[in-house]
Amino acid sequence: MNLDFSQLGPYIPFLLQGIWITLKFVFVSILIGLILGTLLALCKITRHSILTWFANAYTSIFRGTPLILQLMIIFYAIPQLTGYDIPTFLAAILAFGLNSAAYVSEIIRAGIMAVDKGQVEAAEALGIPYRPMMLNIILPQAVKNILPALMNEFITLTKESAVVSTIGYLDLMRRAQIIGAQLYRNFEPLLVAGLIYWVMVVILTKLGSIVERRLRASD
Amino acid sequence: MIKVEQITKVFGKNPVLKNISTTIHQGEVVAIIGPSGSGKSTFLRCLNLLEKPTEGKIYIKDQEITNPKVNILEVRKHIGMVFQQFNLFPHMTVLENVTYAPQKVKKLAKGEVEKNAKDLLAKVGLSDKVDSYPSQLSGGQKQRVAIARALAMEPEIMLFDEPTSALDPEMVKEVLDVIKDLAETGMTMVIVTHEMNFAKEVADRVIFIDDGVILEDAEPHQFFNEPKSERAKDFLSKLL
């Protein structure tokens, strides 16, 4: 067994560019998941049974099937059905965003349910309409409770993002594989890629605890 | 000011209020007294529709608020409420708690709202706590902020749901003093309370509710000295 990182040298810029590519689509996916997940969570707690049914069905489907299958369906099935040749980036953010929304909606729903009922009553008694009540009073308290669970979801998404290499999206993982194929050495590029994923997650965790600390200012 | 016509409230199969009617006039201070589970809090919560009566009508200033077409939020702007558990917004400072609704609901300018809020907080003796968070306050202080928050909307009616029941004994007085001051300004108030001396002193009328029914509706001295019903006599005899 011999490790030789020296041959990796010329490929390092190619690999590092993958960081930005991965981050870009992870960031957009998190954003989609967060917005859609919040809307779904609100659907789950309304009295409108159709909305609740829809949100529950959505969650059931996207949590109940493999992410890689969802990605494949979006990337391969959409062109087959519509003739629209979907770009890998769009397919990636759709699959990850839609999938993450299912998980995020459950996290946020739990967070909202955990906020004291008296908060809604106090807001209602003051004549505060639904939307500002949710945005300014209920959700900020919910977010504080669920931040660790949300961070967990973001970390999972960041790591699982490597799955997009299967549709040829040139993310960090895909680049490591390409370099491995060219060098006939897989261990070194995969090891470096693994290190980079780990550092990204560590930074994300750090950011999470900073936000958490700031939200605790009122305790 | 407030007219309640034959309201009934049923939770599941359990009737909590049975055919209750009463009228509360402008400037009146009404204490609602009764054993736990008698329906007195439910009655109070019906007045701003936090609970919707199963049957019956409620009029506020001649407007029937139980009519489904009425905009409830509009009605609630004019009715302040203070809760047993304070229900302050924990992620907002004291000042933000008091200014949020006037700014958001009444769309008043920030400067004006803040000035008014600081005046109110001074009145309840909390000028030095403007920038504190609720978690940094004692129970009595929290309840005084809650009163200021309700008053900031300049309501015409104030509802108090056992405002001192969650307080340490030594903090009850500071809250009752604030409510007493408010009563003297001529505010129409409905207070659910277990503080009999306070009711005696501040209320114009005492309504005694038991098992979802108004058993007595009398002036305080009459109610406390010569209650008519056996149930009220029994209830009062068990108090210190």
Coordinates of C-alpha atoms in Angstrom, one line a residue:
Chain A
M1 CA 0.0 0.0 0.0
N2 CA 1.4 3.4 -1.0
L3 CA -0.3 6.7 -0.9
D4 CA 0.9 9.4 -3.3
F5 CA -0.7 12.8 -3.1
S6 CA 1.9 14.4 -5.4
Q7 CA 0.1 13.3 -8.6
L8 CA -3.0 15.0 -7.3
G9 CA -1.3 18.5 -7.5
P10 CA -2.5 19.5 -11.0
Y11 CA -6.1 18.5 -10.3
I12 CA -6.4 20.4 -7.0
P13 CA -8.0 23.5 -8.6
F14 CA -10.4 21.3 -10.5
L15 CA -11.4 19.6 -7.2
L16 CA -11.6 22.8 -5.3
Q17 CA -14.0 24.4 -7.8
G18 CA -16.3 21.6 -6.8
I19 CA -16.7 23.2 -3.3
W20 CA -18.4 26.2 -4.8
I21 CA -20.5 24.0 -7.1
T22 CA -21.6 21.9 -4.2
L23 CA -22.2 24.8 -1.9
K24 CA -24.3 26.7 -4.6
F25 CA -26.7 23.9 -5.0
V26 CA -26.9 22.9 -1.4
F27 CA -27.6 26.5 -0.5
V28 CA -30.4 26.8 -3.0
S29 CA -31.8 23.5 -2.0
I30 CA -31.8 24.4 1.7
L31 CA -33.6 27.7 0.8
I32 CA -36.3 25.8 -1.2
G33 CA -36.7 23.2 1.5
L34 CA -37.0 25.9 4.2
I35 CA -39.6 28.0 2.4
L36 CA -41.6 25.1 1.1
G37 CA -41.3 23.2 4.4
T38 CA -42.6 26.2 6.3
L39 CA -45.6 26.5 4.0
L40 CA -46.3 22.8 4.3
A41 CA -46.0 23.0 8.1
L42 CA -48.6 25.8 8.1
C43 CA -50.8 23.6 5.9
K44 CA -50.5 20.8 8.5
I45 CA -51.8 23.0 11.3
T46 CA -54.7 24.7 9.6
R47 CA -58.3 23.7 9.9
H48 CA -58.6 23.3 6.2
S49 CA -58.6 19.6 5.8
I50 CA -57.7 19.6 2.1
L51 CA -54.5 21.5 2.8
T52 CA -53.6 19.3 5.7
W53 CA -54.3 16.2 3.5
F54 CA -52.1 17.5 0.8
A55 CA -49.2 18.4 3.1
N56 CA -49.4 15.0 4.8
A57 CA -49.5 13.1 1.5
Y58 CA -46.5 15.2 0.2
T59 CA -44.5 14.3 3.3
S60 CA -45.4 10.7 3.1
I61 CA -44.3 10.4 -0.5
F62 CA -41.1 12.3 -0.3
R63 CA -40.1 10.7 3.0
G64 CA -41.2 7.3 1.9
T65 CA -39.1 6.9 -1.2
P66 CA -35.3 7.0 -1.7
L67 CA -33.8 10.4 -2.5
I68 CA -31.8 9.0 -5.4
L69 CA -35.0 7.6 -7.0
Q70 CA -36.6 11.1 -6.8
L71 CA -33.5 12.6 -8.4
M72 CA -33.6 10.0 -11.1
I73 CA -37.3 10.6 -11.8
I74 CA -36.8 14.3 -12.1
F75 CA -33.7 14.1 -14.2
Y76 CA -34.6 11.2 -16.5
A77 CA -38.4 11.2 -16.4
I78 CA -39.2 14.8 -17.0
P79 CA -37.4 14.9 -20.4
Q80 CA -39.2 11.7 -21.3
L81 CA -42.6 13.2 -20.5
T82 CA -42.2 16.7 -21.6
G83 CA -39.4 16.8 -24.0
Y84 CA -37.7 19.4 -21.9
D85 CA -34.1 18.6 -21.3
I86 CA -33.7 19.5 -17.7
P87 CA -30.3 20.9 -16.7
T88 CA -28.5 19.0 -14.0
F89 CA -28.4 22.0 -11.6
L90 CA -32.2 22.4 -11.9
A91 CA -32.8 18.7 -11.4
A92 CA -30.5 18.7 -8.4
I93 CA -32.1 21.7 -6.6
L94 CA -35.6 20.4 -7.3
A95 CA -34.9 16.9 -6.0
F96 CA -33.1 18.1 -2.9
G97 CA -35.3 21.1 -2.2
L98 CA -38.5 19.1 -2.6
N99 CA -37.2 16.2 -0.5
S100 CA -35.8 18.5 2.2
A101 CA -39.1 20.3 2.4
A102 CA -40.8 17.1 3.6
Y103 CA -38.4 16.7 6.5
V104 CA -38.3 20.5 7.3
S105 CA -42.1 20.6 7.4
E106 CA -42.2 18.0 10.1
I107 CA -39.5 19.8 12.1
I108 CA -41.3 23.1 11.9
R109 CA -44.7 21.7 12.6
A110 CA -43.3 20.1 15.8
G111 CA -41.7 23.5 16.7
I112 CA -45.0 25.4 16.2
M113 CA -46.9 22.9 18.3
A114 CA -44.4 23.3 21.1
V115 CA -45.0 27.0 21.3
D116 CA -47.3 27.8 24.3
K117 CA -50.9 28.1 23.3
G118 CA -51.1 31.3 25.4
Q119 CA -48.9 33.0 22.8
V120 CA -51.6 32.6 20.1
E121 CA -54.3 33.7 22.5
A122 CA -52.3 36.8 23.6
A123 CA -51.8 37.7 19.9
E124 CA -55.5 37.1 19.0
A125 CA -56.6 39.1 22.0
L126 CA -54.6 42.1 20.7
G127 CA -56.2 41.8 17.3
I128 CA -53.0 40.8 15.6
P129 CA -53.8 39.2 12.2
Y130 CA -52.7 35.6 11.3
R131 CA -49.8 36.4 9.1
P132 CA -47.9 38.8 11.4
M133 CA -48.7 36.6 14.3
M134 CA -47.1 33.6 12.6
L135 CA -44.1 35.5 11.2
N136 CA -43.3 37.7 14.2
I137 CA -44.5 35.8 17.2
I138 CA -45.0 32.1 16.7
L139 CA -42.3 31.2 14.1
P140 CA -39.4 33.0 15.9
Q141 CA -40.1 31.0 19.0
A142 CA -40.6 27.8 17.1
V143 CA -37.3 28.3 15.2
K144 CA -35.4 28.7 18.5
N145 CA -36.7 25.4 19.7
I146 CA -36.0 23.5 16.5
L147 CA -32.7 25.0 15.5
P148 CA -30.7 21.9 16.5
A149 CA -33.0 19.7 14.5
L150 CA -32.9 22.1 11.5
M151 CA -29.1 22.2 11.6
N152 CA -29.1 18.4 11.6
E153 CA -31.3 18.5 8.4
F154 CA -28.9 21.0 6.7
I155 CA -25.9 18.8 7.6
T156 CA -27.5 15.7 6.2
L157 CA -28.4 17.6 3.1
T158 CA -24.9 18.9 2.6
K159 CA -23.4 15.4 2.9
E160 CA -26.1 13.6 0.9
S161 CA -25.6 16.2 -1.9
A162 CA -22.9 13.8 -3.1
V163 CA -25.8 11.8 -4.6
V164 CA -26.1 14.3 -7.5
S165 CA -22.8 12.9 -8.9
T166 CA -25.0 10.1 -10.2
I167 CA -26.7 12.4 -12.7
G168 CA -23.3 13.9 -13.8
Y169 CA -23.5 17.1 -11.9
L170 CA -20.0 18.3 -11.5
D171 CA -20.0 18.6 -7.7
L172 CA -17.2 17.8 -5.3
M173 CA -17.9 14.1 -5.3
R174 CA -18.1 13.8 -9.1
R175 CA -14.8 15.6 -9.5
A176 CA -13.1 13.3 -7.1
Q177 CA -14.3 10.3 -9.1
I178 CA -13.2 11.9 -12.4
I179 CA -9.7 12.6 -11.0
G180 CA -9.6 9.0 -9.6
A181 CA -10.4 7.6 -13.0
Q182 CA -7.7 9.7 -14.7
L183 CA -5.0 8.8 -12.2
Y184 CA -6.1 5.2 -11.7
R185 CA -5.8 6.2 -8.1
N186 CA -9.0 6.6 -6.2
F187 CA -8.0 6.7 -2.6
E188 CA -6.2 10.1 -2.6
P189 CA -8.9 12.2 -4.4
L190 CA -11.7 10.6 -2.3
L191 CA -9.8 11.2 0.9
V192 CA -9.3 14.9 0.0
A193 CA -13.0 15.2 -1.0
G194 CA -14.0 13.5 2.3
L195 CA -11.9 16.0 4.2
I196 CA -13.5 18.9 2.4
Y197 CA -17.0 17.6 3.2
W198 CA -16.0 17.2 6.8
V199 CA -14.7 20.8 7.0
M200 CA -17.9 22.1 5.4
V201 CA -20.0 20.4 8.0
V202 CA -17.8 21.6 10.8
I203 CA -18.2 25.2 9.6
L204 CA -22.0 24.7 9.2
T205 CA -22.2 23.3 12.8
K206 CA -20.2 26.3 14.1
L207 CA -22.5 28.8 12.3
G208 CA -25.5 26.9 13.8
S209 CA -24.2 27.3 17.3
I210 CA -23.5 31.0 16.7
V211 CA -27.1 31.5 15.6
E212 CA -28.4 29.5 18.5
R213 CA -26.5 31.6 21.0
R214 CA -27.9 34.8 19.4
L215 CA -31.4 33.5 19.6
R216 CA -30.9 32.7 23.3
A217 CA -30.3 36.4 24.1
S218 CA -33.8 36.6 25.5
D219 CA -33.5 33.7 27.9
Chain B
M1 CA -71.5 48.4 26.7
I2 CA -71.6 44.6 26.9
K3 CA -74.8 42.7 26.5
V4 CA -74.8 38.9 26.9
E5 CA -78.0 37.1 25.8
Q6 CA -78.5 33.5 26.7
I7 CA -75.1 32.2 25.9
T8 CA -74.3 28.5 26.2
K9 CA -70.9 27.0 25.7
V10 CA -70.5 23.2 25.3
F11 CA -67.1 21.5 25.2
G12 CA -67.7 18.1 23.6
K13 CA -70.7 16.9 25.5
N14 CA -69.9 19.0 28.6
P15 CA -71.9 22.2 29.0
V16 CA -69.7 24.8 30.7
L17 CA -72.0 27.8 30.4
K18 CA -75.8 27.3 30.5
N19 CA -78.0 30.1 29.2
I20 CA -76.1 33.0 30.7
S21 CA -77.4 36.6 30.3
T22 CA -76.2 39.8 31.8
T23 CA -75.4 43.4 30.9
I24 CA -72.3 45.4 31.8
H25 CA -72.5 49.1 31.5
Q26 CA -69.9 51.6 30.5
G27 CA -67.4 52.3 33.3
E28 CA -68.6 49.4 35.4
V29 CA -66.1 47.2 37.2
V30 CA -67.5 43.7 37.5
A31 CA -65.8 40.9 39.5
I32 CA -66.6 37.4 38.5
I33 CA -66.4 34.9 41.3
G34 CA -67.0 31.2 41.6
P35 CA -65.4 27.9 42.4
S36 CA -62.9 26.3 40.0
G37 CA -64.4 24.8 36.9
S38 CA -67.6 26.9 37.3
G39 CA -67.2 28.4 33.9
K40 CA -66.2 31.9 34.9
S41 CA -63.0 32.0 32.8
T42 CA -64.9 30.5 29.8
F43 CA -67.5 33.3 30.3
L44 CA -64.8 35.9 30.2
R45 CA -63.1 34.4 27.2
C46 CA -66.4 34.5 25.3
L47 CA -66.5 38.3 25.7
N48 CA -63.7 38.7 23.2
L49 CA -64.5 35.4 21.3
L50 CA -61.4 33.5 22.4
E51 CA -64.1 31.0 22.9
K52 CA -67.1 31.1 20.6
P53 CA -70.4 30.5 22.4
T54 CA -72.2 27.5 21.1
E55 CA -75.5 29.4 21.3
G56 CA -76.6 32.9 22.2
K57 CA -75.6 36.4 21.3
I58 CA -73.1 38.9 22.6
Y59 CA -73.3 42.6 21.8
I60 CA -70.5 45.1 22.4
K61 CA -71.6 48.7 22.0
D62 CA -74.7 47.4 20.2
Q63 CA -72.8 45.4 17.6
E64 CA -73.5 41.7 17.7
I65 CA -70.0 40.2 17.8
T66 CA -71.3 36.6 17.7
N67 CA -72.5 37.3 14.1
P68 CA -70.1 35.2 11.9
K69 CA -69.8 38.2 9.5
V70 CA -68.2 40.4 12.1
N71 CA -64.5 40.9 11.8
I72 CA -63.4 39.5 15.2
L73 CA -59.9 41.1 15.0
E74 CA -61.5 44.5 14.6
V75 CA -63.6 43.9 17.7
R76 CA -60.7 42.7 19.7
K77 CA -58.7 45.9 19.1
H78 CA -61.1 47.6 21.5
I79 CA -61.0 44.9 24.2
G80 CA -57.8 44.4 26.2
M81 CA -57.1 41.1 27.9
V82 CA -54.8 40.1 30.7
F83 CA -54.1 36.4 31.3
Q84 CA -53.3 34.4 34.4
Q85 CA -50.0 33.2 32.8
F86 CA -49.1 36.7 31.5
N87 CA -48.4 35.4 27.9
L88 CA -45.8 38.0 27.2
F89 CA -43.9 37.4 24.0
P90 CA -40.6 36.0 25.4
H91 CA -38.4 36.9 22.4
M92 CA -39.3 40.5 22.6
T93 CA -38.1 43.2 25.1
V94 CA -40.6 44.8 27.4
L95 CA -40.8 47.8 25.1
E96 CA -41.3 45.6 22.0
N97 CA -44.0 43.7 23.8
V98 CA -45.9 46.9 24.4
T99 CA -45.3 48.5 21.1
Y100 CA -45.8 45.6 18.7
A101 CA -49.6 45.5 18.5
P102 CA -50.2 49.3 18.2
Q103 CA -47.6 49.4 15.4
K104 CA -48.7 46.3 13.6
V105 CA -52.5 46.5 14.1
K106 CA -53.2 50.2 14.4
K107 CA -50.4 51.1 12.1
L108 CA -49.3 54.0 14.3
A109 CA -45.9 55.6 13.9
K110 CA -43.0 54.1 15.8
G111 CA -42.0 57.3 17.7
E112 CA -45.5 58.0 18.9
V113 CA -46.1 54.3 19.9
E114 CA -42.8 54.2 21.8
K115 CA -43.5 57.4 23.7
N116 CA -47.0 56.1 24.7
A117 CA -45.5 52.8 25.7
K118 CA -42.9 54.4 27.9
D119 CA -45.6 56.5 29.6
L120 CA -47.7 53.4 30.2
L121 CA -44.6 51.5 31.6
A122 CA -43.9 54.4 33.8
K123 CA -47.5 54.3 35.1
V124 CA -47.1 50.6 36.1
G125 CA -43.8 51.4 37.7
L126 CA -41.5 49.7 35.2
S127 CA -39.6 52.5 33.5
D128 CA -36.3 50.9 34.3
K129 CA -37.3 47.6 32.7
V130 CA -38.0 48.9 29.2
D131 CA -35.1 47.0 27.6
S132 CA -35.3 43.8 29.7
Y133 CA -36.7 40.6 28.4
P134 CA -39.7 38.9 30.1
S135 CA -37.4 36.1 31.4
Q136 CA -35.5 38.8 33.5
L137 CA -38.7 39.9 35.3
S138 CA -40.5 38.7 38.3
G139 CA -44.1 37.5 38.0
G140 CA -45.6 40.7 39.3
Q141 CA -43.5 42.7 36.9
K142 CA -44.5 40.5 34.0
Q143 CA -48.2 41.0 34.7
R144 CA -47.7 44.7 34.9
V145 CA -46.1 44.6 31.5
A146 CA -49.0 42.5 30.2
I147 CA -51.4 45.2 31.5
A148 CA -49.4 47.9 29.8
R149 CA -49.4 45.9 26.6
A150 CA -53.2 45.6 26.7
L151 CA -53.6 49.3 27.5
A152 CA -51.3 50.4 24.7
M153 CA -54.1 49.5 22.2
E154 CA -56.3 52.0 24.1
P155 CA -59.1 49.6 24.7
E156 CA -62.6 50.6 25.9
I157 CA -63.0 47.3 27.8
M158 CA -60.4 45.4 29.9
L159 CA -60.8 41.7 30.7
F160 CA -58.7 40.2 33.5
D161 CA -58.5 36.4 33.7
E162 CA -57.3 35.6 37.2
P163 CA -54.5 38.2 36.9
T164 CA -52.9 37.3 40.3
S165 CA -53.5 33.6 40.5
A166 CA -50.0 32.7 39.2
L167 CA -48.2 35.2 41.4
D168 CA -46.1 34.7 44.5
P169 CA -48.2 36.2 47.4
E170 CA -45.9 39.1 47.9
M171 CA -46.4 40.2 44.3
V172 CA -50.1 40.2 44.3
K173 CA -50.5 43.7 45.7
E174 CA -48.4 45.5 43.1
V175 CA -50.6 44.1 40.4
L176 CA -53.8 44.7 42.2
D177 CA -52.8 48.3 42.8
V178 CA -52.3 48.8 39.1
I179 CA -55.7 47.4 38.3
K180 CA -57.2 49.5 41.1
D181 CA -55.7 52.7 39.6
L182 CA -57.2 51.6 36.2
A183 CA -60.6 51.1 37.7
E184 CA -60.5 54.7 39.0
T185 CA -60.0 56.0 35.5
G186 CA -63.5 54.8 34.6
M187 CA -62.4 51.9 32.4
T188 CA -65.1 49.2 31.9
M189 CA -63.6 46.1 33.4
V190 CA -64.5 42.5 33.9
I191 CA -62.3 40.7 36.3
V192 CA -62.3 37.0 37.1
T193 CA -60.6 36.7 40.5
H194 CA -60.2 34.8 43.7
E195 CA -59.1 37.9 45.6
M196 CA -62.3 38.5 47.6
N197 CA -61.0 41.6 49.4
F198 CA -60.0 43.1 46.1
A199 CA -63.4 42.4 44.6
K200 CA -65.1 43.9 47.7
E201 CA -63.0 47.0 47.4
V202 CA -62.9 47.6 43.6
A203 CA -65.9 46.1 42.0
D204 CA -69.2 47.8 41.4
R205 CA -70.9 44.5 41.0
V206 CA -70.1 40.9 41.8
I207 CA -71.3 38.0 39.6
F208 CA -71.2 34.6 41.2
I209 CA -71.1 31.7 38.8
D210 CA -71.5 28.1 39.7
D211 CA -71.8 25.1 37.4
G212 CA -72.3 27.4 34.3
V213 CA -75.1 29.5 35.8
I214 CA -75.2 33.0 37.3
L215 CA -76.4 32.4 40.8
E216 CA -75.9 35.9 42.1
D217 CA -75.5 39.3 40.6
A218 CA -75.3 41.9 43.3
E219 CA -73.3 44.8 44.7
P220 CA -70.3 43.7 46.6
H221 CA -71.5 44.5 50.1
Q222 CA -74.7 42.7 49.5
F223 CA -73.1 39.7 48.0
F224 CA -70.5 39.3 50.7
N225 CA -72.7 40.1 53.6
E226 CA -76.0 38.6 52.6
P227 CA -75.6 36.1 49.8
K228 CA -79.0 34.8 48.6
S229 CA -78.1 31.3 47.4
E230 CA -77.0 28.5 49.6
R231 CA -74.2 27.7 47.2
A232 CA -72.7 31.2 47.5
K233 CA -73.0 31.1 51.3
D234 CA -71.2 27.8 51.3
F235 CA -68.6 29.1 48.9
L236 CA -67.9 32.2 51.0
S237 CA -67.9 30.3 54.3
K238 CA -65.0 28.2 53.0
L239 CA -62.8 31.3 52.3
L240 CA -60.6 32.8 54.9

